[in-house]
Coordinates of C-alpha atoms in Angstrom, one line a residue:
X1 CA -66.9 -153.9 37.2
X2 CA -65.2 -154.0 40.5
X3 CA -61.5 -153.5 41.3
X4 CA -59.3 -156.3 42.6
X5 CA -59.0 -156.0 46.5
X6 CA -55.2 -155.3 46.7
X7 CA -55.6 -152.5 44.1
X8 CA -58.3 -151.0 46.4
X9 CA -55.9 -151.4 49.3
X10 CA -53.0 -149.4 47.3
X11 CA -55.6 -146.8 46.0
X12 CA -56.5 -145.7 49.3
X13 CA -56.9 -148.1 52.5
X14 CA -53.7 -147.0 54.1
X15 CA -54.0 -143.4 54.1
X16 CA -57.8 -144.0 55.1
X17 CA -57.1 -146.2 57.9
X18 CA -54.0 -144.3 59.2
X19 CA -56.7 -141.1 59.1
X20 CA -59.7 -143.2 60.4
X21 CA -57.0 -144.7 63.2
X22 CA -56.6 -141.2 64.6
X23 CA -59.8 -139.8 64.2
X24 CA -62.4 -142.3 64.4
X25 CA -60.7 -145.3 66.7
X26 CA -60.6 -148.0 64.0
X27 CA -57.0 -150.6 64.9
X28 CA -54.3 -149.5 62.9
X29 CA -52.8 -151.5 59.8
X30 CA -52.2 -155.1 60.7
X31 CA -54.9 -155.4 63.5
X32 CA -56.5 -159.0 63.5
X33 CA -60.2 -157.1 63.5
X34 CA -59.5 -156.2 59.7
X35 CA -59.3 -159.9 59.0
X36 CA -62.3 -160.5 62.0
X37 CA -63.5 -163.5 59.5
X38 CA -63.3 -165.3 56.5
X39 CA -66.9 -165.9 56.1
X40 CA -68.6 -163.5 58.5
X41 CA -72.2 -162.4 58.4
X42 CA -71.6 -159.9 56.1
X43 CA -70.5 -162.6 53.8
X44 CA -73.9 -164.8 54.4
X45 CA -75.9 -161.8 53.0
X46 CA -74.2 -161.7 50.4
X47 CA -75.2 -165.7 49.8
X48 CA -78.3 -164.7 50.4
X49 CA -78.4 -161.9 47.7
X50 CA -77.0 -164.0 45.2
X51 CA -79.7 -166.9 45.8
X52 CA -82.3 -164.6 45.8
X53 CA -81.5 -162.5 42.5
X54 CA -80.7 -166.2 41.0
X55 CA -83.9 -167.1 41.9
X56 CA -86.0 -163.8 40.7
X57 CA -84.2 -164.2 37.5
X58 CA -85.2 -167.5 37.0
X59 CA -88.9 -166.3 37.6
X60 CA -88.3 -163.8 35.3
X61 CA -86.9 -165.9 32.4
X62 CA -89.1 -169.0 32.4
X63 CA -91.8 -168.0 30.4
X64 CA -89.0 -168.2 27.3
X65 CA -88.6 -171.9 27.4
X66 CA -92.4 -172.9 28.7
X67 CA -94.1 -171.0 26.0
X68 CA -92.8 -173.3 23.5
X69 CA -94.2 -176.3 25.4
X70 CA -97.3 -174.5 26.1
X71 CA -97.9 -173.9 22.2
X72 CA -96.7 -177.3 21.1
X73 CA -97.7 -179.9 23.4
X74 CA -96.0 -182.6 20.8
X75 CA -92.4 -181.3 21.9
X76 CA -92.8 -182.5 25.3
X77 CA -95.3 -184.2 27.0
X78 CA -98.4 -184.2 25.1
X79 CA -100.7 -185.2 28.3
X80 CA -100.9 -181.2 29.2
X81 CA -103.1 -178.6 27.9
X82 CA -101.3 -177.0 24.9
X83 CA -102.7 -173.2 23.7
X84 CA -103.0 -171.7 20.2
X85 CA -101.1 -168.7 20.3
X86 CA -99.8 -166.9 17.5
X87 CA -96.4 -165.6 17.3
X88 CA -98.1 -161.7 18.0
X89 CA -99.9 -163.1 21.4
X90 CA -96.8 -164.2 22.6
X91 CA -94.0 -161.8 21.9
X92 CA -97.2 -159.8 24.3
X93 CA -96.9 -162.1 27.1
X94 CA -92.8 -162.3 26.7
X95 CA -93.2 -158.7 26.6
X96 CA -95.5 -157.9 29.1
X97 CA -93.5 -158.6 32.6
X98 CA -91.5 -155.1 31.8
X99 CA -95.0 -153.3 31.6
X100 CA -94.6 -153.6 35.5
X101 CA -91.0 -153.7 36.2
X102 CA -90.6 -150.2 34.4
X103 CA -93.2 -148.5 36.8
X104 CA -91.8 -149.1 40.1
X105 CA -88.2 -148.6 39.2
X106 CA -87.9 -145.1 40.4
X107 CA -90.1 -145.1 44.0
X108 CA -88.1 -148.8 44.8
X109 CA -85.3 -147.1 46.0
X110 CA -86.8 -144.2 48.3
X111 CA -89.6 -146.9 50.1
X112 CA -86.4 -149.6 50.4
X113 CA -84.4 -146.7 52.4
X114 CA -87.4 -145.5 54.0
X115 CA -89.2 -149.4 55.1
X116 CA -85.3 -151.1 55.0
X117 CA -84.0 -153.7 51.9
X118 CA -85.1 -156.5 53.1
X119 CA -88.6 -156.1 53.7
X120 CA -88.8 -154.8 50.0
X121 CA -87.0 -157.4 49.0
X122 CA -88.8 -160.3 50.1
X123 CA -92.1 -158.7 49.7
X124 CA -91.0 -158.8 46.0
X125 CA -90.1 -162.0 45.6
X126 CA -92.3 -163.8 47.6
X127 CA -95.1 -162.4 45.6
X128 CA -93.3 -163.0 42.4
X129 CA -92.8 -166.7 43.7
X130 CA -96.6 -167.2 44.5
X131 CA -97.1 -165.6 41.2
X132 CA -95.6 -168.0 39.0
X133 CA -96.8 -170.7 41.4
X134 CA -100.3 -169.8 39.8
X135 CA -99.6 -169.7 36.2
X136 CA -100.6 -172.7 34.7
X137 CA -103.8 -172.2 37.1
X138 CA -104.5 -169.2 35.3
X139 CA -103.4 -170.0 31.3
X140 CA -106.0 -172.9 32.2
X141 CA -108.8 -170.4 33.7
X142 CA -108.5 -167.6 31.8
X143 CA -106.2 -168.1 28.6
X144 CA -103.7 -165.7 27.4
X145 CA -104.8 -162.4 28.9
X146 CA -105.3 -164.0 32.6
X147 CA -101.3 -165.0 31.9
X148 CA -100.6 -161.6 30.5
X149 CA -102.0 -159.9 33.5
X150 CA -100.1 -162.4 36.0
X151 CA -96.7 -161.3 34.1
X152 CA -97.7 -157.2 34.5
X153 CA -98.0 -158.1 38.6
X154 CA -94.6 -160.4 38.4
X155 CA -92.9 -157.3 37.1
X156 CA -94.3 -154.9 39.1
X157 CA -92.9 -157.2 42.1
X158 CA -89.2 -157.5 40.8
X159 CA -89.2 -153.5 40.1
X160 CA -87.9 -153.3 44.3
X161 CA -85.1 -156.1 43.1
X162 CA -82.0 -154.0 42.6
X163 CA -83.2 -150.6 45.0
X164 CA -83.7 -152.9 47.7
X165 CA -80.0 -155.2 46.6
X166 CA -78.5 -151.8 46.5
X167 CA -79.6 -150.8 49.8
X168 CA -78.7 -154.1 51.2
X169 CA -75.3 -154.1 50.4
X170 CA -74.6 -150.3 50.8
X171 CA -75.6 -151.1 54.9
X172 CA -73.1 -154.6 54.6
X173 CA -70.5 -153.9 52.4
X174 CA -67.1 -152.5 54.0
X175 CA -66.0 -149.8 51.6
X176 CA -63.0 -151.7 50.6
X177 CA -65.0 -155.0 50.3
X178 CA -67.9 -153.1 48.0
X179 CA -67.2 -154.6 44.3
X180 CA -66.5 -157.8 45.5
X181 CA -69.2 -158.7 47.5
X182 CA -71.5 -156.3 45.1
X183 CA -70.0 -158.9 42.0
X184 CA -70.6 -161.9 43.8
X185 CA -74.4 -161.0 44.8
X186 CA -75.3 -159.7 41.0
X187 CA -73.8 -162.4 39.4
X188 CA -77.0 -164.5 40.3
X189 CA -78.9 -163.1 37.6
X190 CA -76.5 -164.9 35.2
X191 CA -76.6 -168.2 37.3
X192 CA -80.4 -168.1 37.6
X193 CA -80.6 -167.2 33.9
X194 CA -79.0 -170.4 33.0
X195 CA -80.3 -172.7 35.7
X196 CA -83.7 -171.8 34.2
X197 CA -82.9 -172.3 30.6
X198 CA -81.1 -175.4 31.5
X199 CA -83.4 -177.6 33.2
X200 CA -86.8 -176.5 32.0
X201 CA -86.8 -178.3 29.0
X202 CA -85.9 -181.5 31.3
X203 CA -88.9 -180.5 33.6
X204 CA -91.6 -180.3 30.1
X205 CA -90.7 -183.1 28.7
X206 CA -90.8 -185.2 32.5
X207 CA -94.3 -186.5 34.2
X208 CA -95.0 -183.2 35.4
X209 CA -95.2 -181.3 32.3
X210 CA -94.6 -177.7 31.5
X211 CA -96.6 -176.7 34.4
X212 CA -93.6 -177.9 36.4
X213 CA -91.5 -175.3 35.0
X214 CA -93.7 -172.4 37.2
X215 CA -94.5 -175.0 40.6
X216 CA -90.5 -175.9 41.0
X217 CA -88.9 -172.4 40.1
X218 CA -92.1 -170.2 41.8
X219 CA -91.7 -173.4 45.1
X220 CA -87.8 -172.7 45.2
X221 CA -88.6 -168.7 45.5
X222 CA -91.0 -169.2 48.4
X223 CA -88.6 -171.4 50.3
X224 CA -86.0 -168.7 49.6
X225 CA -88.2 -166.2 51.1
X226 CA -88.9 -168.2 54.4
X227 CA -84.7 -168.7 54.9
X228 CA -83.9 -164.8 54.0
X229 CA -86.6 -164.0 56.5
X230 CA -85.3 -166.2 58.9
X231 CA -81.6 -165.3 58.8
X232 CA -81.5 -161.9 56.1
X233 CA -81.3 -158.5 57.5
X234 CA -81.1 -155.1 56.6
X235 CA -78.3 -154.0 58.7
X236 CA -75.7 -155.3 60.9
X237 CA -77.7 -153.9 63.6
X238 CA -80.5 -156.1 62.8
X239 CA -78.7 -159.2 63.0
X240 CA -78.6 -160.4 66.9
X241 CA -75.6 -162.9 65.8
X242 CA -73.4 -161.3 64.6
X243 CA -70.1 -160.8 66.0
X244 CA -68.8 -157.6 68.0
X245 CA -65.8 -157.4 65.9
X246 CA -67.6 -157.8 62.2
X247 CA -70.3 -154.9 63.3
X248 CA -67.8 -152.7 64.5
X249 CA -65.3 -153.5 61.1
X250 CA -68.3 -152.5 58.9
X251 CA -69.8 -149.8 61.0
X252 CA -67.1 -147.4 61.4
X253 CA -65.9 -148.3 57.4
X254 CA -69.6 -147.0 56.6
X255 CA -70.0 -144.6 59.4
X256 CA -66.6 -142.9 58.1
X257 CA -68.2 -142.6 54.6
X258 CA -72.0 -141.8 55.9
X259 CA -70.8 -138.7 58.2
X260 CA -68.8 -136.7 55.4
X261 CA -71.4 -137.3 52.9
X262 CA -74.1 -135.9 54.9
X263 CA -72.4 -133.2 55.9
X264 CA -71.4 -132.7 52.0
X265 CA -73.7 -134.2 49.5
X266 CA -76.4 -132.2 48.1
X267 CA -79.7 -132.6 50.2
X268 CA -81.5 -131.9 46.8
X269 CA -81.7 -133.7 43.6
X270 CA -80.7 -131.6 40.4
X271 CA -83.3 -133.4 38.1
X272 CA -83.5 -130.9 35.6
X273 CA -79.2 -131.0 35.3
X274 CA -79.4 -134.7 35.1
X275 CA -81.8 -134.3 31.4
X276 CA -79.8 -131.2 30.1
X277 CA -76.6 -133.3 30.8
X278 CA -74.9 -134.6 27.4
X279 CA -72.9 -137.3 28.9
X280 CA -76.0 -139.0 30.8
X281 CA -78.2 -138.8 28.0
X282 CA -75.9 -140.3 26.3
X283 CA -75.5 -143.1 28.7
X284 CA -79.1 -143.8 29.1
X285 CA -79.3 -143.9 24.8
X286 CA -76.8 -146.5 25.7
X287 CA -78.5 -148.4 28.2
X288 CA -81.3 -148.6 26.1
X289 CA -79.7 -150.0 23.3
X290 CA -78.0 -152.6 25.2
X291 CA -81.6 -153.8 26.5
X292 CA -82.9 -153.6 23.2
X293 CA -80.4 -156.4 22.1
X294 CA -79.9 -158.5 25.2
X295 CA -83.7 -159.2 25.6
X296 CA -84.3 -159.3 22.1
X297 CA -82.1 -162.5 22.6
X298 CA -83.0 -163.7 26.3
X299 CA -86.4 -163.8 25.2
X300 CA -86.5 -165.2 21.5
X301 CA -83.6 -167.3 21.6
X302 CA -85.9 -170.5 22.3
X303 CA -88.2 -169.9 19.9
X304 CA -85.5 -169.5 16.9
X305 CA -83.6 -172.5 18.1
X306 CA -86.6 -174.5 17.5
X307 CA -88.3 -173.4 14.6
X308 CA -85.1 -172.2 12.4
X309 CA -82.5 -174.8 14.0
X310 CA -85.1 -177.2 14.4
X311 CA -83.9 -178.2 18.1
X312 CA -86.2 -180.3 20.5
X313 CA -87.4 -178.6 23.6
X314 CA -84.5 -180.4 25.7
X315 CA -81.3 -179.2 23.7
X316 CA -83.0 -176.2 23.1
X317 CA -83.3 -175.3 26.8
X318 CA -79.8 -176.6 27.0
X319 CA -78.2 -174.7 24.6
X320 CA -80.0 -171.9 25.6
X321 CA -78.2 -171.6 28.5
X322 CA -75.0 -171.7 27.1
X323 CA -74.4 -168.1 26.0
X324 CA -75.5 -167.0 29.5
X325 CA -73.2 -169.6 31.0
X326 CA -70.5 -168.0 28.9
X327 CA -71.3 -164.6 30.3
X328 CA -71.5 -165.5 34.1
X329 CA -67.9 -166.6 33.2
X330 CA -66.6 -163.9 31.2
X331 CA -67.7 -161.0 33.1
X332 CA -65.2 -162.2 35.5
X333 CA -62.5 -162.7 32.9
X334 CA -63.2 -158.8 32.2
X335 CA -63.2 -157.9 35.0
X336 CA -59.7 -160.1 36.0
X337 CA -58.2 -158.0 32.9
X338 CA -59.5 -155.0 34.0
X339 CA -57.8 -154.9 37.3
X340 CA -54.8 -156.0 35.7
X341 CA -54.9 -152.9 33.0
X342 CA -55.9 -151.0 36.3
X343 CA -52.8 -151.9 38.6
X344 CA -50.8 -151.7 35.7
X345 CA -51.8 -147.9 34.8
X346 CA -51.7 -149.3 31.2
X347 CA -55.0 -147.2 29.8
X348 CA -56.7 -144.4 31.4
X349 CA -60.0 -145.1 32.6
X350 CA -62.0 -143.0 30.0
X351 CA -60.0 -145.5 27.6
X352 CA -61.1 -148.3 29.6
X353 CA -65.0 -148.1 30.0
X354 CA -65.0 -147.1 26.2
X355 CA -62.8 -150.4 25.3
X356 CA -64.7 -153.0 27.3
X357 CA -68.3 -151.3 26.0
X358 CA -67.0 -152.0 22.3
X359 CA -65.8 -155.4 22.8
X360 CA -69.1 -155.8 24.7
X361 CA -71.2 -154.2 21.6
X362 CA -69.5 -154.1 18.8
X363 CA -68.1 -158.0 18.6
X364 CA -71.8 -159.5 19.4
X365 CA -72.9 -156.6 16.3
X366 CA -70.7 -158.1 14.0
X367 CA -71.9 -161.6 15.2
X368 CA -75.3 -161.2 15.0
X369 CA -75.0 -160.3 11.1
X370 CA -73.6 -163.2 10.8
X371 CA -76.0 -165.1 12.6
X372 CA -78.5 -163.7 9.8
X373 CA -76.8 -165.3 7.7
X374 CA -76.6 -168.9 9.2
X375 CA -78.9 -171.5 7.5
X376 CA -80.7 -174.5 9.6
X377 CA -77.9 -176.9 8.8
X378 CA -75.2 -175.1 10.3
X379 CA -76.5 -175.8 13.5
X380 CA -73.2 -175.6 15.5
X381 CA -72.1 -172.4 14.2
X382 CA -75.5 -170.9 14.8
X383 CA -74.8 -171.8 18.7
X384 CA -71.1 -170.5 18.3
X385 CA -72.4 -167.4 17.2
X386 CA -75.1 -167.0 19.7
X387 CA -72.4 -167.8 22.3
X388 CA -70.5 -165.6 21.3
X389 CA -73.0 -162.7 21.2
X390 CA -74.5 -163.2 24.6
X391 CA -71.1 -163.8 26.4
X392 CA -68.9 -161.2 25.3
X393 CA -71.7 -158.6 26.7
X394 CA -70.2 -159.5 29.9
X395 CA -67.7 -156.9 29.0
X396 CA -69.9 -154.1 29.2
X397 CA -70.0 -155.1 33.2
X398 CA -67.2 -152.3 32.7
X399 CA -68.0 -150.0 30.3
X400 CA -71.6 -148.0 30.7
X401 CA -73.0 -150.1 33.3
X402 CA -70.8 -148.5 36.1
X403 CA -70.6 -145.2 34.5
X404 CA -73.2 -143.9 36.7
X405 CA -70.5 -144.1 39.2
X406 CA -68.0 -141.9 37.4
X407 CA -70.6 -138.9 36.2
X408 CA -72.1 -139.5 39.7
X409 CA -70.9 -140.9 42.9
X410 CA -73.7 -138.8 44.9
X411 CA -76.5 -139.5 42.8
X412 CA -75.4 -142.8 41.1
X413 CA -78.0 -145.5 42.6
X414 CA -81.0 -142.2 41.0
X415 CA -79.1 -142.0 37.5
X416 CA -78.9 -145.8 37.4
X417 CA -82.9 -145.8 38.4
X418 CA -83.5 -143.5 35.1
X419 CA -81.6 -145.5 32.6
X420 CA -83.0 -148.8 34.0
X421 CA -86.3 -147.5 33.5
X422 CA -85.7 -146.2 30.4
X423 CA -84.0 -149.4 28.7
X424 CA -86.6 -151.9 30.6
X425 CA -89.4 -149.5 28.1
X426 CA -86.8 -151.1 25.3
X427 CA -87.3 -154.6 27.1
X428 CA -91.3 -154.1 26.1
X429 CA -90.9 -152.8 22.8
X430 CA -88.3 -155.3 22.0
X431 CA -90.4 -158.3 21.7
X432 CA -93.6 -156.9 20.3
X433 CA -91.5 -155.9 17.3
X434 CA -90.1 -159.6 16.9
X435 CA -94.0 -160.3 17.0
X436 CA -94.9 -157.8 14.0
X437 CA -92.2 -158.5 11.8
X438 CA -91.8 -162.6 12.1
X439 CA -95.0 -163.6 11.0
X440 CA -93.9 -166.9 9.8
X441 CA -91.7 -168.1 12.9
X442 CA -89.9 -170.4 10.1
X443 CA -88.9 -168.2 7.8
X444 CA -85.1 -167.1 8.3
X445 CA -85.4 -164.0 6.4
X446 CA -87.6 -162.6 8.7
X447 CA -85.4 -163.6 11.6
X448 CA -82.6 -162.5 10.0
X449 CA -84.4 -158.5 10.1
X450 CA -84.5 -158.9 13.8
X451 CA -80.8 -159.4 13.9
X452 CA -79.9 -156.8 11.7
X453 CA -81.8 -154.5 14.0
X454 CA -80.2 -155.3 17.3
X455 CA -76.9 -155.2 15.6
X456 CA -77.8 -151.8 14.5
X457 CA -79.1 -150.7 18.1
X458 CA -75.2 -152.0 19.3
X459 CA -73.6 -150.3 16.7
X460 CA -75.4 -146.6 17.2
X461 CA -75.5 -147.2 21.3
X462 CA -71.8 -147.9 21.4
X463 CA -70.9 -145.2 18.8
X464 CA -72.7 -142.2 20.9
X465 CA -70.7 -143.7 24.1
X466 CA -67.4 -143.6 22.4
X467 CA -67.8 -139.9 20.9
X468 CA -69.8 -138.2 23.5
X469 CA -69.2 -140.7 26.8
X470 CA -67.0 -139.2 29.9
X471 CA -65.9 -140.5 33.0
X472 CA -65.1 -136.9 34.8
X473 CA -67.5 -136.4 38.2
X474 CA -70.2 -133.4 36.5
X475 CA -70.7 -130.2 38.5
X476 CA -74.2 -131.0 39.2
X477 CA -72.5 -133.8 41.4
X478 CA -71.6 -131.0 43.9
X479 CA -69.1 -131.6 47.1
X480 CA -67.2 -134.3 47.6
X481 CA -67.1 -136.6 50.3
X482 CA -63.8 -135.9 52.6
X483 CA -60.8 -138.5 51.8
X484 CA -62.0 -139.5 48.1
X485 CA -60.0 -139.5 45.7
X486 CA -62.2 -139.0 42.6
X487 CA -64.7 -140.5 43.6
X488 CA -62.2 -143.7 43.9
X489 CA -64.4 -145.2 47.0
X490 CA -68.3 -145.4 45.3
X491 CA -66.5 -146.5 42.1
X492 CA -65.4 -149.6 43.0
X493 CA -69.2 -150.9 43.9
X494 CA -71.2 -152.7 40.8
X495 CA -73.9 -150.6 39.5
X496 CA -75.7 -153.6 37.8
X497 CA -77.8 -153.9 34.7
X498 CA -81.0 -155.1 35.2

């Protein structure tokens, strides 16, 4: 994930603002505009960006809890409209929000540069928002396939998500300032994953029903949309407020950036190196193994808690949350002992991203056997386990997911546009296998397949990564930008997972 400020400072602020001071007019070291605010507009953004990917995640996840309400009325409140589904029909609809999400991951990032990030962003959410907003209206007009349909159209709205965050922050972010504010915006996809799971089982079982689930979290994305369209912006020099001192701070850090990479980068994009390249191949095999366990979980998680642990829909949404609770928090544990490995020169860095992608795979491998193995009474170590699974993949924050970064600084936001795509396919194919091979939702055998399965995905996708995984910048990557060390600069903002 991202490096601590002060070892971003000793990697290469001095000699780049000593350079910048004589070249490009930026105050010397120890000038009160480096420190122009604590919370500056740049930081608001940022607050922005992290309620806005809190809230598309929350979109995106609430289908897991409400479709056991919506197919067992008797859980909750048994005064709304309850649908015979089979387990088939709705690992489709679980499944069916990554049809769309996969197919505008690659042209998300060329219209956000080309129409700006915010207008691409709130496009997509506000039309996700309105989306969910519908959903009960539609499960009650046209069943199933009306619902699937909706879900497709969500997806295809939250494919501009991450270009368009990207793009954002790549306009606000000060290069020295890039993983932070990057970590603090992306970590709303863990806080809207469990303020979802958390309170939706309060929201079935209250006077609204489960159709309260779609009205509050779809209501809470359109308000979102009318404050990031009153006060978001795509650029500092799109924002009329913002003061003379924070513009110029984050202009002439960017601008110094911006001018040796155009004159530098490659103005054309080696597609054909990218597929005959060993060590991003086998980062997207990777990726997509990572996806193939993660949203095996995210998305079946509520239905095995209830009909293996036998849970009610209120402590199932509850404990549901907890592994991703556990993640938010432990992604920045890793990423605290990262920084001290880092400043410390303990490990090298190849060492480093193949360390924290084991302890992210492997550990949450060896956990979900066990978890096969877990009958309905041991109820508290089943949630132990689970725990444990979900929230030590925070650790692969620094293994693959910013490897992009190291094979790529020029082309990272395109190779991390590929591999999403490709592991999003898994995000599809993930659930409809859960659908095929539990056809008795209370038989733990079955169950106990699926986690053998993901644990074998962690095991092989980690295994390539170790053996054939590198962290040295490929030819295709071409020039350099001028006073880089490495590639030291682009590496320190968060390529995020999604």
């Amino acid at each position: 994930m991202s490096l601590d400020i002060e070892d971003q400072k000793n990697s290469y602020r001095i000699e780049d603002r000593l350079y910048l001071s004589s070249v490009k007019g930026v105050p010397p070291l120890g000038d009160p505009q480096l420190c122009c605010s604590v919370f500056g507009i740049r930081h608001l953004q940022c607050f922005l960006l992290f309620c806005g990917l809190s809230v598309a995640y929350a979109l995106r996840v609430n289908l897991s809890v409400a479709i056991v309400a919506m197919t067992d009325k008797n859980a909750t409140n048994p005064d709304f409209d309850e649908y015979d589904w089979t387990e088939k029909t709705k690992s489709l609809l679980l499944s069916s929000f990554f049809w769309g999400y996969v197919v505008t991951q690659v042209p998300a990032g060329q219209l956000a540069r080309k129409f700006g990030g915010k207008i691409m962003l709130l496009s997509g959410v506000f039309i996700c928002s309105l989306l969910t907003v519908l959903t009960p209206i539609c499960a009650r007009l046209g069943d199933w396939q009306l619902v699937c349909a909706l879900r497709v159209m969500m997806g295809l709205s939250q494919g501009f998500l991450f270009p368009s965050t990207h793009t954002i922050l790549s306009k606000w972010a000060p290069v020295e300032e890039r993983g932070t504010l990057g970590t603090y915006s992306y970590s709303g996809t863990q806080f809207g994953t469990v303020v979802m799971l958390a309170t939706s089982g309060v929201m079935a079982s209250s006077v609204m029903g489960w159709p309260s689930i779609f009205y509050i979290s779809g209501g809470v994305g359109l308000v979102w949309s009318v404050v990031f369209f009153i006060w978001g912006a795509s650029s500092p020099s799109e924002y009329r407020n913002i003061s003379p001192e924070e513009k110029k701070l984050i202009e002439t850090s960017l601008g110094s950036s911006s001018e040796d990479e155009t004159t530098k980068a490659p103005t054309r994009t080696p597609w054909v190196k990218f597929f005959t390249s060993v060590p991003f191949l086998v980062l997207t095999l990777t990726h997509c193994t990572h996806n193939w366990g993660f949203w095996t979980l995210l998305t079946e998680i509520p239905s095995y808690m209830k009909n293996i642990l036998g849970m009610d829909i209120k402590s199932n949404a509850l404990l549901s949350a907890l592994p991703y609770a556990a993640m938010f928090l432990m992604s920045f544990v890793f990423s605290a002992l990262q920084s001290q490995l880092s400043k410390r020169e303990c490990i090298p860095l190849s060492v480093s991203r193949k360390l924290f992608n084991s302890i992210g795979h492997w550990i949450p491998m060896i956990t979900l056997v066990c978890l096969g193995y877990v009958s309905a009474n041991d109820t508290n170590l089943a949630i132990i386990l689970l725990t444990i699974t979900v929230g030590i993949n925070g650790a692969t924050y620094l293994g693959f997911q910013v490897n992009h970064i190291d094979l790529s600084p020029n082309f990272a936001g395109i190779l991390m546009g590929i591999t999403n795509c490709a592991a999003n396919i898994m995000s599809i194919i993930a659930p409809l296998i859960v659908g095929f091979i539990v056809t008795d939702e209370k038989n733990p055998e079955q169950w106990r397949i699926i986690f053998f399965i993901a644990a074998g995905f962690y095991f092989i996708g980690n295994l390539l990564f170790v053996l054939f995984g590198k962290v040295k910048v490929q030819s295709w990557n071409d020039a350099q930008p001028k006073h880089s060390t490495n590639g030291k600069r682009n590496s320190t903002f968060v390529e995020s997972q999604h």
